[in-house]
Amino acid sequence: RLHIIDVIEEYKDVLLKPRHGYGANLNPCLDCKSFMVGKARQWLEQNGFDFIITGEVVGQRPMSQRRDTLPVVARESGAHDLLLRPLCARLQPPTLPEREGWVDRERLYGFSGRSRKPQMALAAESVMAITARLNTSLPCMTMVPPWSQ
């Protein structure tokens, strides 16, 4: 289920007065990431969820996804070790979900660097696996409300 949270007013301060500065343009990446993960943490606490997952990869983005800045996001957002980054988890210390056995660390990845080829290969593999498991007797999603309306 999709939940939309209006953060426009609060985000203006992040955009106009970034604590960690801007990237090459008007992009306060580190501040933005900390803000958004912090909002996710608040929502998690209000709704009884256990942890947060992001798609970050060590070294993918020059400002917010460096080995030295990933802990900054976890700390400043207040998420700490409730923040799981499955695509690069093996390159980071184990998080609470891993230590508690909620997530099998052996099934997580150690992606790093600017190339997105490993993620694209994983996505293609996942789509094929999901497609292979689908029951062909299920109707096409365009035949099911609300998409059919």
Coordinates of N, CA, C and O in Angstrom, one line a residue:
R1 N 0.8 -1.2 0.0 CA 0.0 0.0 0.0 C 0.9 1.2 0.0 O 1.8 1.3 0.8
L2 N 0.6 2.2 -0.8 CA 1.4 3.4 -1.0 C 0.9 4.4 0.0 O -0.3 4.7 0.2
H3 N 1.9 5.1 0.7 CA 1.6 6.1 1.6 C 2.4 7.4 1.2 O 3.6 7.3 1.0
I4 N 1.7 8.5 1.0 CA 2.3 9.7 0.6 C 2.4 10.7 1.7 O 1.3 10.9 2.4
I5 N 3.6 11.2 2.0 CA 3.7 12.1 3.2 C 4.2 13.4 2.6 O 5.2 13.5 1.9
D6 N 3.5 14.5 2.9 CA 3.8 15.8 2.4 C 4.9 16.4 3.3 O 4.8 16.6 4.5
V7 N 6.1 16.6 2.7 CA 7.2 17.1 3.4 C 7.7 18.4 2.8 O 8.8 18.9 3.1
I8 N 6.9 19.0 1.9 CA 7.4 20.1 1.1 C 7.9 21.3 2.0 O 9.0 21.8 1.8
E9 N 7.1 21.7 3.0 CA 7.5 22.8 3.8 C 8.8 22.5 4.6 O 9.7 23.3 4.6
E10 N 8.9 21.3 5.2 CA 10.1 21.0 5.9 C 11.3 20.8 5.0 O 12.4 21.2 5.4
Y11 N 11.1 20.3 3.8 CA 12.1 20.1 2.9 C 12.8 21.4 2.4 O 13.9 21.4 2.0
K12 N 12.0 22.5 2.4 CA 12.5 23.7 1.9 C 13.8 24.1 2.7 O 14.8 24.6 2.1
D13 N 13.8 23.9 4.0 CA 15.0 24.2 4.8 C 16.2 23.4 4.4 O 17.3 23.8 4.4
V14 N 15.9 22.1 4.1 CA 17.0 21.2 3.7 C 17.6 21.7 2.4 O 18.8 21.7 2.2
L15 N 16.7 22.1 1.5 CA 17.1 22.5 0.1 C 17.9 23.9 0.2 O 18.9 24.1 -0.5
L16 N 17.4 24.8 1.0 CA 18.0 26.1 1.0 C 19.1 26.3 2.0 O 20.0 27.2 1.8
K17 N 19.2 25.5 3.0 CA 20.3 25.6 4.0 C 20.8 24.2 4.4 O 20.7 23.8 5.5
P18 N 21.4 23.5 3.4 CA 22.0 22.2 3.6 C 23.2 22.2 4.6 O 24.1 23.0 4.3
R19 N 23.1 21.5 5.6 CA 24.2 21.4 6.6 C 25.5 20.9 6.0 O 26.6 21.4 6.3
H20 N 25.4 20.0 5.0 CA 26.6 19.4 4.4 C 26.9 20.0 3.1 O 27.8 19.5 2.4
G21 N 26.2 21.0 2.6 CA 26.5 21.7 1.4 C 25.8 21.0 0.2 O 25.1 20.0 0.3
Y22 N 26.1 21.6 -1.0 CA 25.5 21.1 -2.2 C 26.5 20.3 -3.0 O 27.7 20.4 -2.8
G23 N 26.0 19.5 -3.9 CA 26.8 18.8 -4.9 C 27.2 19.8 -6.0 O 27.3 21.0 -5.8
A24 N 27.3 19.3 -7.2 CA 27.7 20.1 -8.4 C 26.6 21.2 -8.7 O 26.9 22.2 -9.2
N25 N 25.4 20.9 -8.3 CA 24.3 21.8 -8.6 C 23.5 22.1 -7.3 O 24.1 22.0 -6.2
L26 N 22.3 22.4 -7.4 CA 21.4 22.6 -6.2 C 20.9 21.3 -5.8 O 19.8 20.9 -5.8
N27 N 21.9 20.4 -5.3 CA 21.6 19.1 -4.9 C 22.2 18.8 -3.5 O 23.4 18.4 -3.5
P28 N 21.5 19.0 -2.5 CA 22.1 18.7 -1.1 C 21.9 17.3 -0.8 O 21.1 16.9 0.1
C29 N 22.6 16.4 -1.5 CA 22.4 15.0 -1.4 C 22.4 14.4 0.0 O 21.5 13.6 0.3
L30 N 23.5 14.7 0.7 CA 23.6 14.1 2.0 C 22.5 14.5 3.0 O 21.9 13.8 3.7
D31 N 22.2 15.8 2.9 CA 21.1 16.4 3.8 C 19.8 15.8 3.3 O 18.9 15.5 4.2
C32 N 19.6 15.7 2.0 CA 18.3 15.2 1.5 C 18.1 13.7 2.0 O 17.0 13.3 2.5
K33 N 19.1 12.9 1.8 CA 19.1 11.5 2.2 C 18.8 11.3 3.7 O 17.9 10.6 4.1
S34 N 19.5 12.1 4.5 CA 19.3 12.1 5.9 C 17.8 12.5 6.3 O 17.2 11.9 7.1
F35 N 17.3 13.5 5.6 CA 16.0 14.0 5.9 C 15.0 12.9 5.5 O 14.0 12.6 6.3
M36 N 15.1 12.3 4.3 CA 14.1 11.3 3.8 C 14.2 10.1 4.6 O 13.1 9.5 5.0
V37 N 15.3 9.6 5.0 CA 15.4 8.4 5.9 C 14.8 8.7 7.2 O 14.2 7.9 7.9
G38 N 15.1 10.0 7.7 CA 14.5 10.4 9.0 C 13.0 10.4 8.9 O 12.3 9.9 9.9
K39 N 12.4 10.8 7.8 CA 10.9 10.7 7.7 C 10.5 9.3 7.6 O 9.4 9.0 8.2
A40 N 11.2 8.4 7.0 CA 10.9 7.0 6.9 C 10.9 6.4 8.3 O 10.1 5.6 8.7
R41 N 11.9 6.8 9.1 CA 12.0 6.3 10.5 C 10.8 6.8 11.3 O 10.3 6.0 12.1
Q42 N 10.4 8.0 11.2 CA 9.2 8.5 11.9 C 8.0 7.7 11.5 O 7.2 7.3 12.4
W43 N 7.9 7.4 10.2 CA 6.7 6.7 9.8 C 6.8 5.2 10.3 O 5.8 4.7 10.7
L44 N 8.0 4.7 10.3 CA 8.2 3.3 10.8 C 7.7 3.2 12.3 O 7.0 2.3 12.6
E45 N 8.1 4.2 13.1 CA 7.8 4.2 14.5 C 6.3 4.4 14.7 O 5.7 3.7 15.6
Q46 N 5.7 5.3 13.9 CA 4.2 5.5 14.1 C 3.4 4.3 13.6 O 2.2 4.2 14.1
N47 N 3.9 3.5 12.8 CA 3.1 2.4 12.2 C 3.6 1.0 12.5 O 3.1 0.0 12.0
G48 N 4.5 0.9 13.5 CA 4.9 -0.4 14.0 C 5.7 -1.3 13.1 O 5.6 -2.5 13.2
F49 N 6.5 -0.7 12.2 CA 7.4 -1.5 11.3 C 8.7 -1.7 12.0 O 9.0 -1.0 13.0
D50 N 9.6 -2.6 11.5 CA 10.8 -3.0 12.2 C 12.1 -2.3 11.7 O 13.0 -2.1 12.4
F51 N 12.2 -2.1 10.4 CA 13.4 -1.5 9.8 C 13.1 -0.8 8.5 O 12.0 -1.0 7.9
I52 N 14.1 -0.1 8.0 CA 14.0 0.6 6.7 C 15.0 0.0 5.7 O 16.1 -0.4 6.1
I53 N 14.6 -0.1 4.5 CA 15.5 -0.6 3.4 C 15.6 0.5 2.3 O 14.7 1.1 2.0
T54 N 16.9 0.7 1.9 CA 17.1 1.6 0.8 C 17.9 0.9 -0.3 O 18.4 -0.2 0.0
G55 N 18.0 1.5 -1.4 CA 18.8 0.9 -2.5 C 20.1 1.5 -2.7 O 20.7 1.4 -3.8
E56 N 20.7 2.0 -1.7 CA 22.0 2.7 -1.8 C 23.1 1.6 -2.1 O 23.0 0.5 -1.7
V57 N 24.1 2.1 -2.8 CA 25.3 1.3 -3.2 C 26.6 2.1 -2.8 O 26.7 3.2 -3.3
V58 N 27.5 1.5 -2.1 CA 28.7 2.2 -1.8 C 29.4 2.7 -3.0 O 29.6 1.9 -4.0
G59 N 29.7 3.9 -3.1 CA 30.5 4.5 -4.2 C 29.7 4.9 -5.4 O 30.2 5.4 -6.4
Q60 N 28.4 4.7 -5.4 CA 27.5 4.9 -6.6 C 27.4 6.4 -6.8 O 27.5 6.9 -7.9
R61 N 27.1 7.2 -5.8 CA 27.0 8.6 -5.9 C 28.1 9.3 -5.1 O 28.5 8.9 -4.0
P62 N 28.7 10.3 -5.7 CA 29.9 10.9 -5.1 C 29.7 11.7 -3.8 O 30.7 11.9 -3.1
M63 N 28.5 12.1 -3.5 CA 28.3 12.9 -2.3 C 27.7 12.1 -1.2 O 28.1 12.2 0.0
S64 N 26.6 11.3 -1.5 CA 25.8 10.7 -0.4 C 26.0 9.2 -0.3 O 25.6 8.7 0.7
Q65 N 26.7 8.6 -1.2 CA 26.9 7.1 -1.1 C 28.3 6.7 -1.0 O 28.7 5.6 -1.5
R66 N 29.1 7.5 -0.3 CA 30.5 7.1 -0.1 C 30.5 6.3 1.2 O 29.7 6.4 2.1
R67 N 31.6 5.5 1.3 CA 31.8 4.6 2.5 C 31.7 5.5 3.8 O 31.2 5.1 4.8
D68 N 32.2 6.7 3.8 CA 32.3 7.6 4.9 C 31.0 8.3 5.2 O 30.8 8.9 6.3
T69 N 30.1 8.4 4.2 CA 28.9 9.2 4.4 C 27.7 8.3 4.7 O 26.7 8.8 5.2
L70 N 27.7 7.0 4.3 CA 26.6 6.2 4.7 C 26.3 6.2 6.2 O 25.1 6.3 6.6
P71 N 27.3 6.1 7.0 CA 27.0 6.2 8.5 C 26.4 7.5 8.9 O 25.7 7.6 9.9
V72 N 26.8 8.6 8.2 CA 26.2 9.9 8.5 C 24.7 9.9 8.3 O 24.0 10.4 9.2
V73 N 24.3 9.3 7.2 CA 22.8 9.3 7.0 C 22.1 8.5 8.1 O 21.1 8.9 8.6
A74 N 22.7 7.3 8.4 CA 22.1 6.5 9.5 C 22.0 7.2 10.8 O 21.0 7.2 11.5
R75 N 23.1 7.9 11.1 CA 23.1 8.7 12.4 C 22.2 9.9 12.4 O 21.4 10.1 13.3
E76 N 22.3 10.7 11.4 CA 21.6 12.0 11.4 C 20.1 11.8 11.2 O 19.3 12.6 11.6
S77 N 19.7 10.7 10.5 CA 18.3 10.4 10.3 C 17.7 9.8 11.6 O 16.4 9.7 11.7
G78 N 18.5 9.3 12.5 CA 18.0 8.6 13.7 C 17.7 7.2 13.5 O 17.3 6.5 14.4
A79 N 17.9 6.7 12.2 CA 17.6 5.3 11.9 C 18.7 4.3 12.5 O 18.4 3.2 12.8
H80 N 19.9 4.8 12.6 CA 21.0 4.0 13.1 C 21.1 2.7 12.5 O 21.1 2.6 11.2
D81 N 21.1 1.6 13.2 CA 21.2 0.3 12.6 C 19.9 -0.4 12.2 O 19.8 -1.6 12.0
L82 N 18.8 0.4 12.2 CA 17.5 0.0 11.6 C 17.5 0.2 10.1 O 16.6 -0.1 9.4
L83 N 18.6 0.8 9.6 CA 18.7 1.1 8.1 C 19.5 0.0 7.4 O 20.7 -0.1 7.6
L84 N 18.8 -0.8 6.6 CA 19.4 -1.9 5.9 C 19.6 -1.5 4.5 O 18.6 -1.0 3.8
R85 N 20.8 -1.7 4.0 CA 21.1 -1.4 2.6 C 21.5 -2.7 1.9 O 22.7 -3.1 1.8
P86 N 20.5 -3.5 1.4 CA 20.8 -4.8 1.0 C 21.7 -5.0 -0.2 O 22.4 -6.0 -0.4
L87 N 21.8 -3.9 -1.0 CA 22.7 -4.0 -2.2 C 24.2 -3.9 -1.9 O 25.0 -4.4 -2.6
C88 N 24.5 -3.3 -0.7 CA 25.9 -3.2 -0.3 C 26.1 -3.6 1.1 O 27.1 -3.3 1.7
A89 N 25.2 -4.4 1.7 CA 25.2 -4.8 3.1 C 26.5 -5.5 3.5 O 27.0 -5.3 4.6
R90 N 27.0 -6.3 2.6 CA 28.2 -7.1 2.9 C 29.5 -6.2 3.1 O 30.5 -6.7 3.5
L91 N 29.4 -5.0 2.6 CA 30.5 -4.0 2.8 C 30.3 -3.1 4.0 O 31.2 -2.3 4.2
Q92 N 29.3 -3.4 4.7 CA 29.0 -2.5 5.9 C 28.9 -3.4 7.1 O 28.7 -4.7 7.0
P93 N 29.0 -2.9 8.3 CA 28.8 -3.7 9.5 C 27.3 -4.2 9.6 O 26.4 -3.6 9.1
P94 N 27.1 -5.4 10.1 CA 25.7 -5.9 10.2 C 24.8 -5.0 11.0 O 25.2 -4.4 12.0
T95 N 23.6 -4.9 10.4 CA 22.5 -4.1 11.1 C 21.7 -4.9 12.0 O 21.8 -6.1 12.0
L96 N 20.9 -4.3 12.8 CA 20.0 -5.0 13.7 C 19.2 -6.1 13.0 O 19.1 -7.2 13.5
P97 N 18.5 -5.8 11.8 CA 17.8 -6.9 11.2 C 18.6 -8.1 10.8 O 18.1 -9.2 10.9
E98 N 19.9 -7.9 10.5 CA 20.8 -9.0 10.2 C 21.2 -9.7 11.4 O 21.2 -11.0 11.5
R99 N 21.6 -9.0 12.5 CA 22.0 -9.6 13.7 C 20.9 -10.4 14.4 O 21.1 -11.4 15.0
E100 N 19.6 -9.9 14.3 CA 18.5 -10.6 14.9 C 18.0 -11.7 14.0 O 17.1 -12.5 14.5
G101 N 18.5 -11.9 12.8 CA 18.1 -13.0 12.0 C 16.8 -12.7 11.2 O 16.2 -13.6 10.6
W102 N 16.3 -11.4 11.2 CA 15.1 -11.1 10.4 C 15.4 -11.1 9.0 O 14.6 -11.3 8.1
V103 N 16.7 -10.9 8.6 CA 17.2 -10.9 7.3 C 18.4 -11.7 7.2 O 19.3 -11.6 8.1
D104 N 18.6 -12.6 6.2 CA 19.7 -13.5 6.1 C 20.8 -12.7 5.4 O 20.7 -12.4 4.2
R105 N 21.8 -12.3 6.1 CA 23.0 -11.5 5.5 C 23.6 -12.2 4.3 O 24.1 -11.6 3.4
E106 N 23.6 -13.6 4.3 CA 24.2 -14.3 3.2 C 23.5 -14.1 1.9 O 24.0 -14.3 0.8
R107 N 22.2 -13.6 2.0 CA 21.4 -13.4 0.7 C 21.5 -12.0 0.3 O 20.9 -11.6 -0.7
L108 N 22.3 -11.1 1.0 CA 22.5 -9.7 0.7 C 23.7 -9.6 -0.2 O 24.4 -10.6 -0.5
Y109 N 23.9 -8.4 -0.7 CA 25.0 -8.2 -1.7 C 26.1 -7.3 -1.2 O 26.0 -6.6 -0.2
G110 N 27.1 -7.2 -2.0 CA 28.3 -6.4 -1.7 C 28.6 -5.5 -2.9 O 29.8 -5.3 -3.3
F111 N 27.6 -4.9 -3.6 CA 27.8 -4.1 -4.7 C 28.5 -2.8 -4.3 O 28.3 -2.2 -3.2
S112 N 29.4 -2.3 -5.2 CA 30.1 -1.0 -5.0 C 30.4 -0.4 -6.3 O 30.5 -1.1 -7.3
G113 N 30.7 0.9 -6.3 CA 31.1 1.6 -7.5 C 30.0 2.2 -8.3 O 28.8 2.1 -8.0
R114 N 30.4 3.0 -9.3 CA 29.5 3.8 -10.1 C 28.7 3.0 -11.1 O 27.6 3.4 -11.5
S115 N 29.1 1.8 -11.6 CA 28.4 1.1 -12.6 C 27.1 0.5 -12.0 O 27.1 0.1 -10.8
R116 N 26.1 0.6 -12.7 CA 24.8 0.0 -12.3 C 24.5 -1.4 -12.9 O 23.5 -1.9 -12.8
K117 N 25.5 -1.9 -13.6 CA 25.4 -3.2 -14.3 C 25.0 -4.3 -13.3 O 24.1 -5.1 -13.6
P118 N 25.6 -4.4 -12.1 CA 25.2 -5.5 -11.2 C 23.7 -5.4 -10.8 O 23.0 -6.4 -10.7
Q119 N 23.2 -4.1 -10.6 CA 21.8 -3.9 -10.2 C 20.9 -4.3 -11.3 O 19.9 -4.9 -11.1
M120 N 21.3 -3.9 -12.5 CA 20.5 -4.2 -13.7 C 20.4 -5.7 -13.9 O 19.3 -6.3 -14.3
A121 N 21.5 -6.4 -13.7 CA 21.5 -7.9 -13.9 C 20.6 -8.5 -12.8 O 19.9 -9.5 -13.1
L122 N 20.7 -8.0 -11.6 CA 19.9 -8.5 -10.5 C 18.4 -8.3 -10.8 O 17.6 -9.2 -10.6
A123 N 18.1 -7.1 -11.3 CA 16.7 -6.8 -11.7 C 16.2 -7.7 -12.7 O 15.1 -8.3 -12.7
A124 N 17.0 -7.9 -13.8 CA 16.6 -8.8 -14.9 C 16.4 -10.3 -14.3 O 15.4 -10.9 -14.7
E125 N 17.3 -10.7 -13.5 CA 17.2 -12.1 -12.9 C 15.9 -12.2 -12.0 O 15.2 -13.2 -12.1
S126 N 15.6 -11.1 -11.3 CA 14.4 -11.1 -10.4 C 13.2 -11.2 -11.2 O 12.2 -11.9 -10.9
V127 N 13.1 -10.4 -12.3 CA 11.9 -10.3 -13.1 C 11.7 -11.7 -13.8 O 10.6 -12.2 -13.8
M128 N 12.8 -12.3 -14.2 CA 12.6 -13.7 -14.8 C 12.1 -14.7 -13.8 O 11.3 -15.5 -14.1
A129 N 12.6 -14.6 -12.6 CA 12.2 -15.5 -11.5 C 10.8 -15.3 -11.2 O 10.0 -16.3 -11.0
I130 N 10.3 -14.0 -11.1 CA 9.0 -13.7 -10.7 C 8.0 -14.2 -11.8 O 7.0 -14.8 -11.6
T131 N 8.4 -13.9 -13.1 CA 7.6 -14.3 -14.2 C 7.5 -15.8 -14.3 O 6.4 -16.3 -14.6
A132 N 8.5 -16.5 -14.0 CA 8.5 -18.0 -14.1 C 7.5 -18.5 -13.0 O 7.0 -19.6 -13.2
R133 N 7.4 -17.8 -11.9 CA 6.5 -18.3 -10.8 C 5.0 -18.0 -11.0 O 4.2 -18.5 -10.3
L134 N 4.7 -17.0 -11.9 CA 3.4 -16.6 -12.0 C 2.5 -17.7 -12.6 O 2.9 -18.5 -13.4
N135 N 1.3 -17.7 -12.0 CA 0.3 -18.7 -12.5 C -0.3 -18.1 -13.7 O -0.9 -17.1 -13.7
T136 N -0.3 -18.8 -14.8 CA -0.8 -18.2 -16.1 C -2.3 -18.1 -16.1 O -2.9 -17.5 -16.9
S137 N -3.0 -18.7 -15.1 CA -4.4 -18.6 -15.0 C -4.9 -17.2 -14.4 O -6.0 -16.9 -14.4
L138 N -3.9 -16.5 -13.8 CA -4.2 -15.2 -13.3 C -4.5 -14.2 -14.4 O -3.9 -14.3 -15.4
P139 N -5.5 -13.3 -14.1 CA -5.8 -12.4 -15.2 C -4.7 -11.3 -15.3 O -4.0 -11.1 -14.4
C140 N -4.7 -10.7 -16.5 CA -3.8 -9.6 -16.7 C -4.2 -8.5 -15.8 O -5.4 -8.2 -15.5
M141 N -3.2 -7.8 -15.2 CA -3.5 -6.7 -14.2 C -4.4 -5.6 -14.8 O -5.1 -4.9 -14.1
T142 N -4.3 -5.4 -16.2 CA -5.2 -4.4 -16.8 C -6.7 -4.8 -16.7 O -7.5 -4.0 -17.0
M143 N -6.9 -6.1 -16.4 CA -8.3 -6.6 -16.3 C -8.9 -6.5 -14.9 O -10.0 -6.8 -14.6
V144 N -8.0 -6.0 -13.9 CA -8.4 -6.0 -12.5 C -8.5 -4.6 -12.0 O -7.6 -3.8 -12.3
P145 N -9.6 -4.2 -11.3 CA -9.7 -2.9 -10.8 C -8.6 -2.6 -9.9 O -8.1 -3.5 -9.2
P146 N -8.1 -1.4 -9.7 CA -8.6 -0.1 -10.3 C -8.0 0.1 -11.7 O -8.4 1.0 -12.4
W147 N -7.1 -0.7 -12.2 CA -6.4 -0.5 -13.5 C -7.4 -0.7 -14.7 O -7.2 -0.1 -15.7
S148 N -8.4 -1.5 -14.5 CA -9.3 -1.7 -15.6 C -10.4 -0.6 -15.7 O -11.2 -0.6 -16.7
Q149 N -10.4 0.3 -14.8 CA -11.5 1.4 -14.9 C -11.0 2.6 -15.6 O -9.9 2.9 -15.7

